[in-house]
Amino acid sequence: MEIRADSTVDMGVDLTGLALANPVMTASGTFGYGVESKDLVDLAELGAVVTKGLSPVPKEGNRAPRIWEAQAGVINSIGLENPGVDYFCEEYLPVLRSYDTRVVVNFFGQTEQDYVVCAATLDAADGVDALEMNLSCPNVQAGGLQFGQDPSMAGRLVAACRRATSKPLWAKLSLVGPVVEVARACVDAGADVLCLGNTIPAMAIDPRTRRPRLGALTGGLSGPAIHPVAVRAVFVVHRAELGVPLVGIGGIRTGLDAAEFLLAGASAVQVGTQTLVEPNACIRIRDELRAYCIEQKVTSVGQLRGACRLDGDA
Amino acid sequence: MVEFFDATVETVEHVTGDLYLLRLRDCEALASSQPGQFAMLRPRSWQVDPVLARPFSIFRTSGDRVDFLIRTVGRGTDSLVRCNAGERIDVLGPVGTAFPSPSHGPTVLVAGGVGLAPIGLWIDRADDGMRADATLIYGARTADDLVFLDELSQRVAVVVTTEDGSFGRKGLVTDEMVSLLDGCAEVLTCGPTRMMAHVARLAGEARVSCHVSLEARMACGRGICLGCAVPGVAGPLLVCRDGPVLPAGHVDWEQVLV
Ligand SMILES: Cc1cc2nc3c(=O)[nH]c(=O)nc-3n(C[C@H](O)[C@H](O)[C@H](O)COP(=O)(O)OP(=O)(O)OC[C@H]3O[C@@H](n4cnc5c(N)ncnc54)[C@H](O)[C@@H]3O)c2cc1C
Ligand SMILES: Cc1cc2nc3c(=O)[nH]c(=O)nc-3n(C[C@H](O)[C@H](O)[C@H](O)COP(=O)(O)O)c2cc1C
Ligand code: FES
């Protein structure tokens, strides 16, 4: 019997009140604000557009070079350069709204107040479906310790943003540090979805010149190299049974890479580095994931969630 | 308009030293590329490593064929020139800004090493009048690094320099530039950054308009990742979107050279 791929598998997922047509989204910082790619990518085919991170006021980036290619990965030190949340709402959001796609807006800050300002602005903005907070930022009021490295600081930050918005609030965590404790603190503070995770701190040095490869000295590693680290993070957080959907992020290049995240416990995934080199990677990966569902004889992609077989399972 | 498509390797030819000519077919989208524009190339075989596509200037076009002049400097370029005929390559292009085409007055073209590539396309695309008015200063480390001299000499006046004096005049391109700047309308240059900074300074001192084609490490090639920023006098410039060809005066050379 011939199986028609598009009619046999339900690819829809529900992320605490936000329904996505399929579980494959772009990852923040690798798809701009969506509108830049409208001629290359059919935005309606994406699970969601996740925007580049925004701060309350425009932010400059780091000094060059900002990119170094490691083995099976990329180290970037862009520095969260962005035009500010108000500019986004005025210039990009109206265009984005005219496309039939879900819009998840990533934001960050240097203080709790920064985050709250962003959350309130995005809460009021028409066309923003969910807010994704990037917790991998130094808190300038706590000696530069990252919000997401300390469970109580992370919890306070999420609680403050929770009060500022009634829209779905996603917390994007670091893959290093006390992952489960931070995850629990975020959920207790009201996060609707956990995203795992951000780039991994990294560095490269040119042995001949003895100079760091990046202008900012260190950066964040993304791409295939971090995939198993992120799968493990999703797995342990899923096992902690915190009661919220998880989004797996890190090194996804194929439908099978995405499937691993779902089996580990994720409900959806985001594709970053591969989107940079292949603008429509999400759509191909969605199709490969659907083909995998057919091969595995599951009729809904949701059936893969946490379906990794462990000792004692049949 | 920029397109993302897959092309096929037709041939890879070793030209000389570490220079290769990569010819792709199925590149209709690049047929009308302007000189200075480039393409991001990524062989399908790369899969998990290398991760990122690499930028290369469009050197020549003919129908759906496009030639790239590639100098091997690392694992990406090494792997590209070892591609077999028939291999598929993901291509994003044409990307970026182009060199201007001055309609009157002498043009000085300054190419260093593989910086010849975009200058070569400028010469191809120029009309007879523009070519008659153009002088190419073409510099390399040594005679073995010089390519396509015969073809070039048939179309424009060429001054060759080599650092070791093994061909042409011994020295740097900039040594030959000053005498040509008198009455010159435009300087167009591509080559090592340090060379272009020097060219830009000489052109500026002679009050001649100058355009440079910058390089930077790139991830996306389409203004998305903000990875290719270089310091400009009015804030950072994205080489893939604001460039690669920029008026020399827009670049903050002091910062670029740090
Ligand atoms: C707009 C543009 C047009 C270009 N056109 C051409 C062309 O026509 N022909 C050609 O041969 N090359 C061209 N280049 C340079 C080419 O992209 C790089 O040489 C290539 O990306 C190196 O990849 P790799 O993996 O071989 O080197 P890597 O292993 O990544 O690096 C090897 C060495 O080269 C240096 N390097 C790598 N990339 C760059 C870069 N972009 N700029 C300066 N130094 C670099 C590194 O610092 C390192 O020391 C162009 C670059 C740009 C930005
Ligand atoms: C160039 C670049 C820029 C990024 N910018 C952001 C950002 O602004 N905010 C954020 O939360 N994550 C950002 N990230 C992290 C990605 O969203 C993603 O979490 C990470 O790259 C891992 O996924 P990948 O391996 O699929 O790329 C960025 C990553 C890259 C490569
Ligand atoms: S290479 Fe990504 S913005 Fe220029």
PDB file of C-alpha atoms in Angstrom, chain A residues 29-32 36-37 39-40 52 63-74 78 81-82 223-224 253 273-280, chain B residues 1-4 42 47-54 75 90 92 217-231 236 238 255 258:
ATOM      1  CA  GLY A  29      19.547  34.546  15.912  1.00  0.00           C
ATOM      2  CA  THR A  30      19.664  32.340  12.837  1.00  0.00           C
ATOM      3  CA  PHE A  31      16.601  33.638  10.986  1.00  0.00           C
ATOM      4  CA  GLY A  32      16.698  37.355  11.764  1.00  0.00           C
ATOM      5  CA  GLU A  36      14.379  39.017   5.597  1.00  0.00           C
ATOM      6  CA  SER A  37      13.843  35.486   4.277  1.00  0.00           C
ATOM      7  CA  ASP A  39      11.565  35.474  -0.708  1.00  0.00           C
ATOM      8  CA  LEU A  40      13.613  32.348   0.039  1.00  0.00           C
ATOM      9  CA  LYS A  52      16.652  37.208  16.982  1.00  0.00           C
ATOM     10  CA  ARG A  63      34.188  43.427  17.838  1.00  0.00           C
ATOM     11  CA  ALA A  64      35.201  41.379  14.813  1.00  0.00           C
ATOM     12  CA  PRO A  65      35.867  38.570  14.122  1.00  0.00           C
ATOM     13  CA  ARG A  66      32.541  37.279  15.380  1.00  0.00           C
ATOM     14  CA  ILE A  67      32.540  33.821  13.788  1.00  0.00           C
ATOM     15  CA  TRP A  68      34.947  30.925  14.014  1.00  0.00           C
ATOM     16  CA  GLU A  69      34.250  27.500  12.621  1.00  0.00           C
ATOM     17  CA  ALA A  70      35.197  24.728  15.043  1.00  0.00           C
ATOM     18  CA  GLN A  71      35.023  21.000  14.302  1.00  0.00           C
ATOM     19  CA  ALA A  72      31.432  20.104  13.420  1.00  0.00           C
ATOM     20  CA  GLY A  73      30.358  23.360  15.011  1.00  0.00           C
ATOM     21  CA  VAL A  74      30.469  27.127  14.930  1.00  0.00           C
ATOM     22  CA  ILE A  78      27.798  38.257  17.785  1.00  0.00           C
ATOM     23  CA  GLU A  81      23.312  43.011  18.517  1.00  0.00           C
ATOM     24  CA  ASN A  82      19.740  44.151  17.841  1.00  0.00           C
ATOM     25  CA  GLY A 223      25.944  23.043  15.413  1.00  0.00           C
ATOM     26  CA  PRO A 224      26.287  19.232  15.190  1.00  0.00           C
ATOM     27  CA  ARG A 253      20.584  18.898  10.721  1.00  0.00           C
ATOM     28  CA  THR A 273      23.082  26.721  12.584  1.00  0.00           C
ATOM     29  CA  GLN A 274      21.651  24.564   9.805  1.00  0.00           C
ATOM     30  CA  THR A 275      19.180  27.366   9.020  1.00  0.00           C
ATOM     31  CA  LEU A 276      22.148  29.688   8.479  1.00  0.00           C
ATOM     32  CA  VAL A 277      23.588  27.476   5.756  1.00  0.00           C
ATOM     33  CA  GLU A 278      20.283  26.226   4.353  1.00  0.00           C
ATOM     34  CA  PRO A 279      17.510  28.822   4.658  1.00  0.00           C
ATOM     35  CA  ASN A 280      14.692  26.273   4.287  1.00  0.00           C
TER      36      ASN A 280
ATOM     37  CA  MET B   1      17.712  38.713  -6.556  1.00  0.00           C
ATOM     38  CA  VAL B   2      19.525  36.310  -4.257  1.00  0.00           C
ATOM     39  CA  GLU B   3      18.615  32.686  -4.832  1.00  0.00           C
ATOM     40  CA  PHE B   4      19.422  29.472  -2.994  1.00  0.00           C
ATOM     41  CA  ARG B  42      28.718  24.474   0.251  1.00  0.00           C
ATOM     42  CA  GLN B  47      27.191  17.353   5.919  1.00  0.00           C
ATOM     43  CA  VAL B  48      28.403  17.699   9.546  1.00  0.00           C
ATOM     44  CA  ASP B  49      31.827  19.184   8.796  1.00  0.00           C
ATOM     45  CA  PRO B  50      32.790  21.719   7.534  1.00  0.00           C
ATOM     46  CA  VAL B  51      29.589  23.353   8.729  1.00  0.00           C
ATOM     47  CA  LEU B  52      29.536  26.734   7.047  1.00  0.00           C
ATOM     48  CA  ALA B  53      29.369  27.683   3.384  1.00  0.00           C
ATOM     49  CA  ARG B  54      32.355  29.688   2.097  1.00  0.00           C
ATOM     50  CA  ARG B  75      40.063  22.776   5.048  1.00  0.00           C
ATOM     51  CA  ASP B  90      24.461  24.333  -2.555  1.00  0.00           C
ATOM     52  CA  LEU B  92      23.472  31.152  -2.406  1.00  0.00           C
ATOM     53  CA  ARG B 217      34.361  35.391   7.967  1.00  0.00           C
ATOM     54  CA  MET B 218      30.781  34.609   7.099  1.00  0.00           C
ATOM     55  CA  ALA B 219      28.107  32.242   8.316  1.00  0.00           C
ATOM     56  CA  CYS B 220      24.891  33.093   6.446  1.00  0.00           C
ATOM     57  CA  GLY B 221      25.914  35.451   3.626  1.00  0.00           C
ATOM     58  CA  ARG B 222      22.557  37.200   3.714  1.00  0.00           C
ATOM     59  CA  GLY B 223      22.529  39.733   6.513  1.00  0.00           C
ATOM     60  CA  ILE B 224      20.982  37.394   9.075  1.00  0.00           C
ATOM     61  CA  CYS B 225      23.677  36.293  11.521  1.00  0.00           C
ATOM     62  CA  LEU B 226      25.525  39.631  11.881  1.00  0.00           C
ATOM     63  CA  GLY B 227      28.733  37.596  11.877  1.00  0.00           C
ATOM     64  CA  CYS B 228      30.568  39.445   9.105  1.00  0.00           C
ATOM     65  CA  ALA B 229      30.577  42.908  10.678  1.00  0.00           C
ATOM     66  CA  VAL B 230      33.633  45.111  10.085  1.00  0.00           C
ATOM     67  CA  PRO B 231      34.196  48.539  11.638  1.00  0.00           C
ATOM     68  CA  PRO B 236      29.598  48.410  11.868  1.00  0.00           C
ATOM     69  CA  LEU B 238      28.008  43.898   7.205  1.00  0.00           C
ATOM     70  CA  GLN B 255      40.024  49.561  13.453  1.00  0.00           C
ATOM     71  CA  VAL B 258      43.848  46.046  14.521  1.00  0.00           C
TER      72      VAL B 258
END
